């Protein structure tokens, strides 16, 4: 290109960094700093708790009261209640444990797990109760974790033998077991000691105090997740 007078004109200099045409671009704006995420409040979080214990431990009573006192919607799901949905052909626990009993147990646990996941997906907490044996991995905690999810918080209620025997004596129907069976179940539950799960001996505790200890165990699980 030449000037009208015939004087060569040098090509334009390359634009400076940050300049487009005649407009200087503003310096890049740093990305806003995201505030650190606030720790979850266990009192208001949608969560799932599994209360474990022998017959007569008070699981159902405590689970209902814990669900009632929470600040967020919370459902109670009892495995025994779901098992008893089967009327004709019900595998009565007083008749012993066999393939039919185990099949109905597994079906009830899957049903409870589906219900729990559905509640959690809709922002509703849940508390489940079951007599999970530490020496029966095939129908133990692993199944509950698969059906409910890895965030499930297991807590063991384990009062003394004399307490569970007295409570069992007040039951009726399929919920009442022979004293020998109650004693055997209670003895097997002692295997939870040393498992790392929170264990509450509610032999001399009222329901409200026991519920408070469950709240404490849930809060600890938020800061130090259980390894199970």
Coordinates of N, CA, C and O in Angstrom, one line a residue, residues 13 20 26 48 62-63 114 117 159 167 189 192 216:
X13 N 1.3 -1.8 13.0 CA 1.9 -2.6 14.0 C 0.9 -3.6 14.6 O -0.3 -3.3 14.6
X20 N -8.0 -4.4 21.0 CA -8.7 -4.8 19.8 C -9.1 -3.6 19.1 O -9.9 -2.8 19.6
X26 N -10.4 -4.5 29.0 CA -10.1 -4.4 30.4 C -9.4 -5.6 30.9 O -9.4 -6.6 30.3
X48 N -30.7 -41.2 56.9 CA -31.3 -42.5 57.3 C -30.6 -43.1 58.4 O -29.3 -43.2 58.4
X62 N -38.3 -46.3 70.6 CA -37.3 -45.2 70.4 C -37.3 -44.6 69.0 O -37.2 -43.4 68.8
X63 N -37.5 -45.5 68.0 CA -37.5 -45.0 66.6 C -38.6 -44.1 66.4 O -38.5 -43.0 65.8
X114 N -36.2 -49.8 49.6 CA -36.9 -49.0 48.5 C -37.6 -47.8 49.1 O -37.6 -46.7 48.6
X117 N -35.2 -45.1 50.3 CA -34.6 -44.3 49.3 C -35.6 -43.3 48.7 O -35.2 -42.2 48.3
X159 N -29.7 -53.0 75.7 CA -29.9 -53.1 77.2 C -29.6 -54.4 77.7 O -29.3 -55.4 77.0
X167 N -39.4 -56.9 78.9 CA -40.2 -56.3 77.8 C -40.8 -57.3 76.9 O -41.9 -57.1 76.4
X189 N -26.0 -60.5 70.1 CA -25.9 -59.1 69.8 C -24.7 -58.5 70.5 O -24.2 -57.5 70.1
X192 N -21.6 -57.0 68.7 CA -21.4 -55.6 68.2 C -20.4 -54.8 69.0 O -19.9 -53.8 68.4
X216 N -26.8 -37.5 69.4 CA -25.4 -37.3 69.6 C -24.6 -38.2 68.7 O -23.6 -37.8 68.0

